[in-house]
Coordinates of C-alpha atoms and ligand atoms in Angstrom, one line a residue:
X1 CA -2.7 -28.5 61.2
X2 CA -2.8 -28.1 65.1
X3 CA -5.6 -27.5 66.9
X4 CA -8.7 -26.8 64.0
X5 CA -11.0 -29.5 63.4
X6 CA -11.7 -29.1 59.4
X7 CA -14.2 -31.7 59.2
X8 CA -16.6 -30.1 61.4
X9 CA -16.7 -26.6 59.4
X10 CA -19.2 -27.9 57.2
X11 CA -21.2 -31.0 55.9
X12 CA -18.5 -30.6 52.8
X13 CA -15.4 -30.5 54.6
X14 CA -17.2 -33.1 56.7
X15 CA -17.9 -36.0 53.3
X16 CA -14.4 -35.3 51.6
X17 CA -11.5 -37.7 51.3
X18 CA -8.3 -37.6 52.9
X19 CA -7.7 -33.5 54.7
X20 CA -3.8 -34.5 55.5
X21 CA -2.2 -31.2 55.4
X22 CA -0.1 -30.8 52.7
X23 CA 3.3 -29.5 53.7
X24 CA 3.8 -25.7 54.8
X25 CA 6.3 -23.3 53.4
X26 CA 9.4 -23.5 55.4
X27 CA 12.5 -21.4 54.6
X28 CA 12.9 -19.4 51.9
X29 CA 11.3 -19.9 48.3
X30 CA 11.2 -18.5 45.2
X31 CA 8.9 -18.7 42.4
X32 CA 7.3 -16.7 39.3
X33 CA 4.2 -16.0 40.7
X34 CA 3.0 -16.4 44.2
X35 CA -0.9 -16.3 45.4
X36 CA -2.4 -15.9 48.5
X37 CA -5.5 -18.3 49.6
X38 CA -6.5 -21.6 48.8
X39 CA -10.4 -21.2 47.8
X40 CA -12.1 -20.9 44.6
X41 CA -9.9 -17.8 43.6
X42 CA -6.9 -18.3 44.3
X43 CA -7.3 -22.0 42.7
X44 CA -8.8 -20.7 39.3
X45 CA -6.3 -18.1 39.1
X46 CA -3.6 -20.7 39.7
X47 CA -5.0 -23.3 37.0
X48 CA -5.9 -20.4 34.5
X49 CA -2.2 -19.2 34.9
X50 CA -0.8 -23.1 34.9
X51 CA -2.6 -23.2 31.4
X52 CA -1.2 -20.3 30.1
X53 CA 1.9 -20.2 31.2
X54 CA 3.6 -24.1 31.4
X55 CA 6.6 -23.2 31.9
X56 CA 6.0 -20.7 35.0
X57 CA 6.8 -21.7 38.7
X58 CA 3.5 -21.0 40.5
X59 CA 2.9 -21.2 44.5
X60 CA -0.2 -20.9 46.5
X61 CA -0.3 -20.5 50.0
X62 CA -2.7 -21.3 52.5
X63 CA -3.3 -20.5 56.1
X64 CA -5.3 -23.9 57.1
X65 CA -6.2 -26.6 54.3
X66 CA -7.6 -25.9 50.9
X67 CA -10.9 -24.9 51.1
X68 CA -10.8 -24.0 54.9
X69 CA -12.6 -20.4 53.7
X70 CA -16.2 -20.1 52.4
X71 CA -15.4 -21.7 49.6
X72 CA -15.8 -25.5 51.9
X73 CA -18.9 -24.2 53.6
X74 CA -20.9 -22.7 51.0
X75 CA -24.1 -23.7 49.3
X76 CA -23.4 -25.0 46.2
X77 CA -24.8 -22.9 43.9
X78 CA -22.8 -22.4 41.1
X79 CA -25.3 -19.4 39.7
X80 CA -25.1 -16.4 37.2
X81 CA -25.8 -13.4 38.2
X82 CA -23.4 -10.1 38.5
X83 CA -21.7 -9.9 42.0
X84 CA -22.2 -6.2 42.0
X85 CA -24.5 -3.7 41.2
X86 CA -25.0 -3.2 37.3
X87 CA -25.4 0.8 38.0
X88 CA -22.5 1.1 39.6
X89 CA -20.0 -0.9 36.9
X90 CA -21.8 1.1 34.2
X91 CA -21.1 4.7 35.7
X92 CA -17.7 3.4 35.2
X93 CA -17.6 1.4 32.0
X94 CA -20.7 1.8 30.3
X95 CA -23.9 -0.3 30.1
X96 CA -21.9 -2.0 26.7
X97 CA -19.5 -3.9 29.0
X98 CA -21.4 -3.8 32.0
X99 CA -23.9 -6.2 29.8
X100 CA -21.4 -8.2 28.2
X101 CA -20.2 -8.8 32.1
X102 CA -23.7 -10.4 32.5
X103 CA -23.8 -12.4 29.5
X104 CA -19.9 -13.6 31.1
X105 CA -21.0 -15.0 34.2
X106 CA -23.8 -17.2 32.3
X107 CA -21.5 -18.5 30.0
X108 CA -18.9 -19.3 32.8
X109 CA -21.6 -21.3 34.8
X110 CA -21.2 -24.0 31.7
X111 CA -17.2 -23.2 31.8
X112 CA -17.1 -24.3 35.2
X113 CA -19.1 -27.8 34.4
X114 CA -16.7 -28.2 31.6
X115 CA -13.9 -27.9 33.8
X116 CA -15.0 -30.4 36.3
X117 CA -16.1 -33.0 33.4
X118 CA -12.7 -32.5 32.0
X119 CA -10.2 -32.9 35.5
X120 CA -13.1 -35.7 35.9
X121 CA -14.0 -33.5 39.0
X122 CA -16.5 -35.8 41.1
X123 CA -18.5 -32.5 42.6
X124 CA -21.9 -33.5 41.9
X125 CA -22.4 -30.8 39.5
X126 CA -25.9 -30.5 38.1
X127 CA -27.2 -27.4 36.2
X128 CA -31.2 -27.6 37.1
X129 CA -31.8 -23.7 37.5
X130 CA -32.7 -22.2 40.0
X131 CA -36.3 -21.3 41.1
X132 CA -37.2 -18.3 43.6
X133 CA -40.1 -18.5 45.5
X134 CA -41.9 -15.6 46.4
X135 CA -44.1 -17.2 49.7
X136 CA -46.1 -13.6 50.3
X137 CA -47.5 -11.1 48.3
X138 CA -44.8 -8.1 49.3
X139 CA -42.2 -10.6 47.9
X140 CA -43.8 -11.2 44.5
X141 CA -44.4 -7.8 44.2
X142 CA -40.6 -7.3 44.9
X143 CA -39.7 -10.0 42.8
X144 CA -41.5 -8.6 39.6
X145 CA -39.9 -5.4 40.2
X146 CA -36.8 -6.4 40.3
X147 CA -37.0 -8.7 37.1
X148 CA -38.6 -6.0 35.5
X149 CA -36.1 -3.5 36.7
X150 CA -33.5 -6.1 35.3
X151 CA -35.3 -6.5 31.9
X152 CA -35.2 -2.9 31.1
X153 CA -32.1 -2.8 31.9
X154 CA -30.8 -6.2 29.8
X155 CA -29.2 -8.0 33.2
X156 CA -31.8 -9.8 33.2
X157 CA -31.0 -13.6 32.7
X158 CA -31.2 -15.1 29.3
X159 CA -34.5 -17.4 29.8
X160 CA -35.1 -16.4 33.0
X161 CA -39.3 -16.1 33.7
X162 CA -42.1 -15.1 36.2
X163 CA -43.8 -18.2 37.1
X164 CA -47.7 -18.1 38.8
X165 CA -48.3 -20.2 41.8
X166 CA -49.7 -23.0 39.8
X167 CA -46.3 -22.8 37.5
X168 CA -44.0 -23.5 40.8
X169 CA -46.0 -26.2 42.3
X170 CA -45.2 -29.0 40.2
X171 CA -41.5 -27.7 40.9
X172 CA -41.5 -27.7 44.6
X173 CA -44.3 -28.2 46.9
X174 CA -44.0 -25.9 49.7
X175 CA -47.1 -24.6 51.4
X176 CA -47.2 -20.4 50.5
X177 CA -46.7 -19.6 47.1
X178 CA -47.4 -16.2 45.2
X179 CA -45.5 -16.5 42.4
X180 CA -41.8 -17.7 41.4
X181 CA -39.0 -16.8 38.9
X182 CA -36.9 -19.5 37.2
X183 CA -33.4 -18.6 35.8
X184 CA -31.5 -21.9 33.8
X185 CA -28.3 -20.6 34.4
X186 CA -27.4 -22.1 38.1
X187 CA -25.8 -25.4 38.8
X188 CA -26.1 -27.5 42.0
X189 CA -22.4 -28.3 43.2
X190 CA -20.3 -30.1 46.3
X191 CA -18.1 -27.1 47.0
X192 CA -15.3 -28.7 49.2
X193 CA -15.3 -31.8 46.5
X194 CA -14.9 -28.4 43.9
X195 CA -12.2 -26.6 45.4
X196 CA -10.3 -30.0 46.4
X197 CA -10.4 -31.1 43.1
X198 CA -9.5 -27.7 41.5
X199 CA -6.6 -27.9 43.7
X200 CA -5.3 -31.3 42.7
X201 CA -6.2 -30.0 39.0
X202 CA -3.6 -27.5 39.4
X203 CA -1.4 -29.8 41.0
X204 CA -1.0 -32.0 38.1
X205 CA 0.1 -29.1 36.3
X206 CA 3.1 -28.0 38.6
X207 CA 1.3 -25.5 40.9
X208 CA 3.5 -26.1 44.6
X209 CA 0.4 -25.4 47.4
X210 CA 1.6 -25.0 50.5
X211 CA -1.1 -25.3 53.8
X212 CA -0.8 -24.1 57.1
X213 CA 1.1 -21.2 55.8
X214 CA -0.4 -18.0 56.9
X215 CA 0.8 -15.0 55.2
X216 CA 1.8 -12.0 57.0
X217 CA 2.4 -9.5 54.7
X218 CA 2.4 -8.7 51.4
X219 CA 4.6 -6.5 49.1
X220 CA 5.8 -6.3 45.3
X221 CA 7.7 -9.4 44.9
X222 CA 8.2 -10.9 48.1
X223 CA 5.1 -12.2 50.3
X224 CA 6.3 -13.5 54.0
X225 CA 4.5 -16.3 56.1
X226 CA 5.5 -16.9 59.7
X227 CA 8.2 -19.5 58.9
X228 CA 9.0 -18.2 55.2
X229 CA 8.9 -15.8 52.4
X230 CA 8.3 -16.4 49.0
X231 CA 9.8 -14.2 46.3
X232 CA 7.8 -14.2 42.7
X233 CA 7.5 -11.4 39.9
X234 CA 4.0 -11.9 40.4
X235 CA 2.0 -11.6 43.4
X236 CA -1.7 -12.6 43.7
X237 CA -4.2 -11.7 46.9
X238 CA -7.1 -14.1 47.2
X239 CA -8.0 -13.8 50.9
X240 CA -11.5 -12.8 50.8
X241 CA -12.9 -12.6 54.2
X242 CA -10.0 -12.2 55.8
X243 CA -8.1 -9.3 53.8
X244 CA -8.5 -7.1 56.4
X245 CA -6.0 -9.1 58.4
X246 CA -3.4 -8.0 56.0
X247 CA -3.1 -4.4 56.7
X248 CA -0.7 -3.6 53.7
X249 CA -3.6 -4.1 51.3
X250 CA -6.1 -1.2 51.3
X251 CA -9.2 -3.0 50.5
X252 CA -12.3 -2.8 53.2
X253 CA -14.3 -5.5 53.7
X254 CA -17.3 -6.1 55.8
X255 CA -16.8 -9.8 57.0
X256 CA -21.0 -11.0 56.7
X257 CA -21.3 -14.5 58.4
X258 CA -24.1 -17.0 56.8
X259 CA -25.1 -20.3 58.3
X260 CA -26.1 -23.2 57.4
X261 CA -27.9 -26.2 58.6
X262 CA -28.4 -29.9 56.6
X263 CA -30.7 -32.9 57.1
X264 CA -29.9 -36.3 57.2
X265 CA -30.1 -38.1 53.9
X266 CA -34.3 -38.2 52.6
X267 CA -36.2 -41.3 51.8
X268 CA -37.8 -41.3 48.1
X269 CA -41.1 -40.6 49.7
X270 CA -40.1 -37.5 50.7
X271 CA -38.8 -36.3 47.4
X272 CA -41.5 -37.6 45.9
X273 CA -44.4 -35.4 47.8
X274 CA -41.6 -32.5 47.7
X275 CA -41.7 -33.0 44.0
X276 CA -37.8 -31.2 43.9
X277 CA -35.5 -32.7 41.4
X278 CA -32.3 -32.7 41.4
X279 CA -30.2 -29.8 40.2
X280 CA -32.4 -27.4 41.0
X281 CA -31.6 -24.4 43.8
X282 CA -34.3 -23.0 45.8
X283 CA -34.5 -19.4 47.9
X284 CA -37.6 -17.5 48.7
X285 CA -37.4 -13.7 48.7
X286 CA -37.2 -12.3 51.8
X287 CA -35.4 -9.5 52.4
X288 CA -32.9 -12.5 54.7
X289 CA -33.7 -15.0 52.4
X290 CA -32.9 -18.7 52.7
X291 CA -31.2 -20.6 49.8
X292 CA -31.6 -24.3 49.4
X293 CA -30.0 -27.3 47.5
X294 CA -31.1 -30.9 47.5
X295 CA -27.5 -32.6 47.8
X296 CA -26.8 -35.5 45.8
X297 CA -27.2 -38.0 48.5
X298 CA -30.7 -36.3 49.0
X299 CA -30.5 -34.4 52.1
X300 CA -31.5 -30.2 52.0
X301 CA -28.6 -27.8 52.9
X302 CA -30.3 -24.6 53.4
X303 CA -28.7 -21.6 54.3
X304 CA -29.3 -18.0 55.2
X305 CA -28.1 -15.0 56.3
X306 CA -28.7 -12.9 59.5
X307 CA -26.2 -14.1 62.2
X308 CA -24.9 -11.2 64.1
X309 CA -22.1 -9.6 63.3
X310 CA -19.1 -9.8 66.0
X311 CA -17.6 -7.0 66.8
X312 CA -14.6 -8.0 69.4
X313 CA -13.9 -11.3 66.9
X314 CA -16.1 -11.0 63.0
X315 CA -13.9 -13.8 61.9
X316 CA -14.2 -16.4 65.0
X317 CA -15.4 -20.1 64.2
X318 CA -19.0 -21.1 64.9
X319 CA -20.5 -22.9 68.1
X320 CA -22.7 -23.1 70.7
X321 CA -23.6 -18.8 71.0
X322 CA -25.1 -19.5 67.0
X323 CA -27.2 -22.0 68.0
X324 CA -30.3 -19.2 67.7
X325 CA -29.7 -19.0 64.3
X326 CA -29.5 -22.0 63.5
X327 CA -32.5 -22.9 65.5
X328 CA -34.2 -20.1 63.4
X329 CA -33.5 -21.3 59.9
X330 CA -34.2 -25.1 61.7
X331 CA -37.9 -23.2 61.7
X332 CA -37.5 -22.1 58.2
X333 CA -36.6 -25.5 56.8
X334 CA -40.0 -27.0 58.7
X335 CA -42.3 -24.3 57.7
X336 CA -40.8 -24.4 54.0
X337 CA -40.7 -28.0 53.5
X338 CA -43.1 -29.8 56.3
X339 CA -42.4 -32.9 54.1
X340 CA -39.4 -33.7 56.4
X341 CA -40.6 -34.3 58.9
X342 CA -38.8 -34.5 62.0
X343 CA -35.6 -35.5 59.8
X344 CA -32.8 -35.0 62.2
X345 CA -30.4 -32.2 61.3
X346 CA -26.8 -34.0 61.0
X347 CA -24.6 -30.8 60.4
X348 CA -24.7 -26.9 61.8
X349 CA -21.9 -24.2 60.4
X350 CA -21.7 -21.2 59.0
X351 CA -19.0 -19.1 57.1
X352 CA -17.4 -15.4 56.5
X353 CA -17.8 -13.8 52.8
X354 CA -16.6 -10.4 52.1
X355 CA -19.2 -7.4 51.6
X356 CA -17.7 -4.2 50.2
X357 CA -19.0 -1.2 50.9
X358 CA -21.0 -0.9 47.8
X359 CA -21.6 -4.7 47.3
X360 CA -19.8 -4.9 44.4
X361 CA -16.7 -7.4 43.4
X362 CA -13.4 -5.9 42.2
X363 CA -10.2 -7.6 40.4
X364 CA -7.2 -5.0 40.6
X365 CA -4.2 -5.1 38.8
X366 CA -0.8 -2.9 38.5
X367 CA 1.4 -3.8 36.2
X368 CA 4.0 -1.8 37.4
X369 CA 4.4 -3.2 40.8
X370 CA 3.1 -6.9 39.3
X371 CA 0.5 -7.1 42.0
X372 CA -3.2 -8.5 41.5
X373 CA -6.2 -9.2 43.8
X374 CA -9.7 -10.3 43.0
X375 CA -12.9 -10.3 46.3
X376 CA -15.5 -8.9 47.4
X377 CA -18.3 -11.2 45.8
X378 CA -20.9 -10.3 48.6
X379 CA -21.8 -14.0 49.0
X380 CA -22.4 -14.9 45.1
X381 CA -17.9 -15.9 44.9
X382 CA -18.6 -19.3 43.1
X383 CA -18.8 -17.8 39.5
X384 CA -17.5 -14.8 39.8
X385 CA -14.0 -16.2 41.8
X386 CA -14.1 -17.9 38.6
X387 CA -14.1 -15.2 37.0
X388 CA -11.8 -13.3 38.4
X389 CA -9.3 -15.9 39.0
X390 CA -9.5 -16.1 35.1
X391 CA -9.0 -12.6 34.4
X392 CA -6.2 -12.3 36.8
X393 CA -4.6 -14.9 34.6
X394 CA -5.2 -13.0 31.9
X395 CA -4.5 -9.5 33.1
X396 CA -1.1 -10.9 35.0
X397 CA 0.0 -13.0 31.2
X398 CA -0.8 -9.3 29.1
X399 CA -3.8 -10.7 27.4
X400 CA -7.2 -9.3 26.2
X401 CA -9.8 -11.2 26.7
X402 CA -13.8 -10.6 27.8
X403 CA -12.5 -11.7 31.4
X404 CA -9.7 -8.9 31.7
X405 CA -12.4 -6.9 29.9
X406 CA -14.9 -7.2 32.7
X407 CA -16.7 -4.5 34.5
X408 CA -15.5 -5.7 37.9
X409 CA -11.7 -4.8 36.7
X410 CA -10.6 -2.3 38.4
X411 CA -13.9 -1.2 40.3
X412 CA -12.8 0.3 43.5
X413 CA -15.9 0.2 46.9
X414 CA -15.2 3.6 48.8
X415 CA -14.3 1.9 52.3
X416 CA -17.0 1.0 55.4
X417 CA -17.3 3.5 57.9
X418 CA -14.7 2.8 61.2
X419 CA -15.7 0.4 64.0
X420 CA -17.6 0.9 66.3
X421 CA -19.8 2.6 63.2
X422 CA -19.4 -0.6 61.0
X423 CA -20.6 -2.9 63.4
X424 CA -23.6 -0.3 64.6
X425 CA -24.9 -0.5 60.7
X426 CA -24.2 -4.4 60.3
X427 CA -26.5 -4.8 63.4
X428 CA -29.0 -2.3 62.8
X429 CA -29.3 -3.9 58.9
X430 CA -29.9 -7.0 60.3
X431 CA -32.3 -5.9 62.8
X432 CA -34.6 -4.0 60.3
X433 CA -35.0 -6.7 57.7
X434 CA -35.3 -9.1 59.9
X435 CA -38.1 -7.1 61.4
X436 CA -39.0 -6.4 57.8
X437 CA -39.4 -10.3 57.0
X438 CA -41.6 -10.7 60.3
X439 CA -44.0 -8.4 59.2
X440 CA -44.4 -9.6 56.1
X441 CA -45.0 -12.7 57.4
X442 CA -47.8 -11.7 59.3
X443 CA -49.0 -8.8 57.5
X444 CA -49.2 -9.5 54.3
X445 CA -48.4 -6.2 53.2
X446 CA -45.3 -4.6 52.5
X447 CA -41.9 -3.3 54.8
X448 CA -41.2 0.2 53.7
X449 CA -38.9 0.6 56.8
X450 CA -36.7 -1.4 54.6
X451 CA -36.4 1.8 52.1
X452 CA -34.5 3.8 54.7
X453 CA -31.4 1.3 53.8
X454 CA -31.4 1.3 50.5
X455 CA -27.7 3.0 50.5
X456 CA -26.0 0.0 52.6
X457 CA -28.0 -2.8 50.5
X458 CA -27.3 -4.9 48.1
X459 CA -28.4 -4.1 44.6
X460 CA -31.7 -6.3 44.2
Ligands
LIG501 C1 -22.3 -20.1 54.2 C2 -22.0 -19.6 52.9 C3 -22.8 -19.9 51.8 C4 -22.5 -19.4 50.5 N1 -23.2 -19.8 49.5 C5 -22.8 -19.5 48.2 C6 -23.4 -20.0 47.1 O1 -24.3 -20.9 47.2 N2 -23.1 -19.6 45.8 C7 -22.1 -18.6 45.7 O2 -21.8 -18.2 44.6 N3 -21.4 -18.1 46.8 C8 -21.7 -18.5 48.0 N4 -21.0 -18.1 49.1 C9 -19.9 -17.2 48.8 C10 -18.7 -18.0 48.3 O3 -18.5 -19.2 49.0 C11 -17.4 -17.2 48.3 O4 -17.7 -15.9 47.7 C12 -16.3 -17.9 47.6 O5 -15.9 -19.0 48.3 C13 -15.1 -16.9 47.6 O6 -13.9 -17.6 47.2 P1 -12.5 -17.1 47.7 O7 -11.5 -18.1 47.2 O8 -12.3 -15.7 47.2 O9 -12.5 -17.0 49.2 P2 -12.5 -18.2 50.3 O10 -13.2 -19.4 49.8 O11 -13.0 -17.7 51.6 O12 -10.9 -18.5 50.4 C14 -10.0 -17.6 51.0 C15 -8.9 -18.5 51.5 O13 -7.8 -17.7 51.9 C16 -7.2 -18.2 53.0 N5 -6.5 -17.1 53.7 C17 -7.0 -16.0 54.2 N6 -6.0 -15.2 54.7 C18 -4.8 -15.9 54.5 C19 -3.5 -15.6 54.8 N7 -3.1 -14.5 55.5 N8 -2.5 -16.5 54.4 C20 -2.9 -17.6 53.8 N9 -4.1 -17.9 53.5 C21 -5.1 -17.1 53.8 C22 -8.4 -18.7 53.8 O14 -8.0 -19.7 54.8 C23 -9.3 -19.3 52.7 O15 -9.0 -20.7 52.5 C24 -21.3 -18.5 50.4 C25 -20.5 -18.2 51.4 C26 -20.8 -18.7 52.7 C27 -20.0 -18.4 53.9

């Protein structure tokens, strides 16, 4: 591809193997079934459907390389955890399969390591848990509630528990601890190593992937790039971020940036006072919390959210105008883990995930028109693009299972509010909880400002 530097979109992109672009689609094609975007989506939905259906002549199309999207630049977690709110699936559905959607997502976190042990995926994958860490008293009074909240309503995650201060210490040493919840159910991951190998996977089983091929439009049975169309029976949107580009497809996203920042590689020492093994994923619970993995060649990737949102380009690559928030969660690195140091930081980027309008993931499918899409994970897309990718298979193939059963299928967001009213709320949001997080910080006592959002937030 002309004129995009993959490597430097994230420390991922940056440590895989050969990024050669594989051919683009050129001319006209034809195929069974046809899915837009090469991430974690649109790759599980392809494998799922290469399982089920052999025989079937499957093409995915890409707009850059595989794993160009968030699903290169992410931060490894492979965590449980509903991509939605629970109240809202049940008003639908009913708290039966709204539960059963829960238990799903915890069993597809071992799916996924079986997956990658059986393509002999080399993505690092290690399920440690994951351990929140409540560094002031407002957030472990907000972390309690919410587990609480999530107990009585049975989300909660099977063996997840409240930890006390001197419970979390011996799990990672960073200076302010009030208290901590650990959940087993997460898994420490490479994602471009992931979604490279998911894409060879599905190679080796017939799927044709096509880079640099940007799609244009969409419709039943035909799906146009700029130097092609393909026509399939089946046609499969897994654009994410950028499905707003695509104007024939209805769905509203808000397109959230997080960044993310790495270290070079740790000496033992370091790990050793830091106490962290690996496996396990770290975030505190700010209201803009940071999330943190120890890669497998011992550096921490930490990430967080907070960038503002761009209102002439949302989608535009990363560089020097970012360099604030970087600097900021620089700050919260040092102040979290003083036991670096003044490790250099080798790698800066950041990525686009798709927020709908009430946070909560959707997989749509008409079987009339043969057209299927799956999005809107809010930032938690590793699992749940499983997920959906394997109940799109399922749905698109006419079978029953738990995945085409699930409480995200065929949940509809109401859309965001018009620009320049979108981009007003995405900067005022960020504004207050930042401002909520700083007074915490300093205070000690609790943001209620924060309560006049509760209608744009994400479910806690
Ligand atoms: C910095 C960051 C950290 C994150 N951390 C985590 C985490 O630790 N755990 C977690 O669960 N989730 C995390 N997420 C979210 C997660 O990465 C995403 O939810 C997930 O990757 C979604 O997968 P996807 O395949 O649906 O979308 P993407 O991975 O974004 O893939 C969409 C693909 O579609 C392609 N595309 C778009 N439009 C077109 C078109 N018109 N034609 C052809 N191709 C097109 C894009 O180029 C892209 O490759 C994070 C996201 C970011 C940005």
């Amino acid at each position: 591809m002309t004129g995009v530097d993959i490597r430097s979109r994230s420390l991922w992109l940056d440590q895989v193997g050969d990024l050669t672009p594989r051919p683009p689609l050129v001319g006209d094609a034809t195929a069974d079934i046809v899915i837009v975007g090469g991430g974690f989506t649109g790759l599980w939905t392809a494998l799922h459907l290469a399982d089920r259906r052999p025989d079937a002549r499957i093409v995915v199309l890409e707009r850059h390389v595989v794993g160009f999207g968030a699903a290169g630049r992410n931060g490894g977690w492979c965590g449980a955890g509903l991509a939605g709110s629970p109240a809202r699936y049940a008003k639908r559905v009913g708290w039966g399969r709204t539960l059963a959607g829960a238990r799903l997502v915890e069993s597809a976190v071992d799916e996924i390591g079986r997956v990658i042990a059986a393509e002999d995926i080399a993505a690092d994958f290690v399920k440690g848990g994951t351990l929140v860490v409540a560094t002031t008293e407002p957030q472990w009074a907000r972390l309690q509630g919410s587990h609480a909240a999530a107990v009585k309503s049975g989300v909660a995650e099977s063996g997840a528990k409240l930890l006390s201060a001197d419970e979390v210490r011996p799990m990672v040493r960073t200076p302010d601890i009030a208290g901590g919840l650990y959940t087993p159910h997460c898994a420490r991951f490479h994602p471009a190593k992931l979604v490279r190998g998911l894409a060879d996977a599905g190679e080796r089983r017939g799927v044709v992937i096509h880079e640099q091929s940007s799609v244009t439009s969409i419709e039943p049975g035909l799906v146009r790039t700029s130097q092609g169309t393909v026509r399939a029976d089946t046609v499969l949107r897994a654009t994410e971020a950028w499905t707003g580009q695509l104007r024939s497809t209805g769905a509203s996203y808000l397109p959230l940036t997080s960044m993310m920042i790495a270290t070079e590689p740790l000496p033992t020492s370091v790990w050793d006072e830091l106490g962290w093994p690996h496996g396990l994923t770290v975030r505190d619970r700010r209201h803009l919390f940071f999330y943190a993995q120890r890669t497998a060649d011992d550096r921490i990737a930490i990430g967080g959210r907070g960038a503002p949102y761009r209102l002439k380009d949302p989608l535009a690559e990363f560089g020097d105008r970012d360099r604030p928030v970087w600097q900021r969660l620089e700050e919260t690195l040092r102040a979290h883990f003083p036991q670096v140091g003044d490790a250099a930081i080798t790698h800066r980027w950041g990525g686009v995930l798709a927020v709908p309008r009430d946070w909560s993931m959707s997989v749509t499918w008409d079987p009339a028109t043969r057209m299927g899409a799956a999005g809107g994970y809010s930032g938690h897309g590793v699992v749940a693009a499983y997920a959906a990718g394997r109940g799109l298979a399922d749905l698109a193939t006419g079978q029953r299972s738990p995945y085409s059963l699930a409480p995200w299928v065929g949940h509809r967001s109401r859309r965001w509010e018009p620009e320049p009213l979108r981009y007003l709320a995405a900067t005022a949001i960020v504004r207050i909880l930042n401002g909520a997080d700083r007074h915490e910080d300093a205070t000690g006592r609790t943001a209620n400002r924060v309560r006049v959002l509760a209608p744009v937030l994400p479910p806690s």
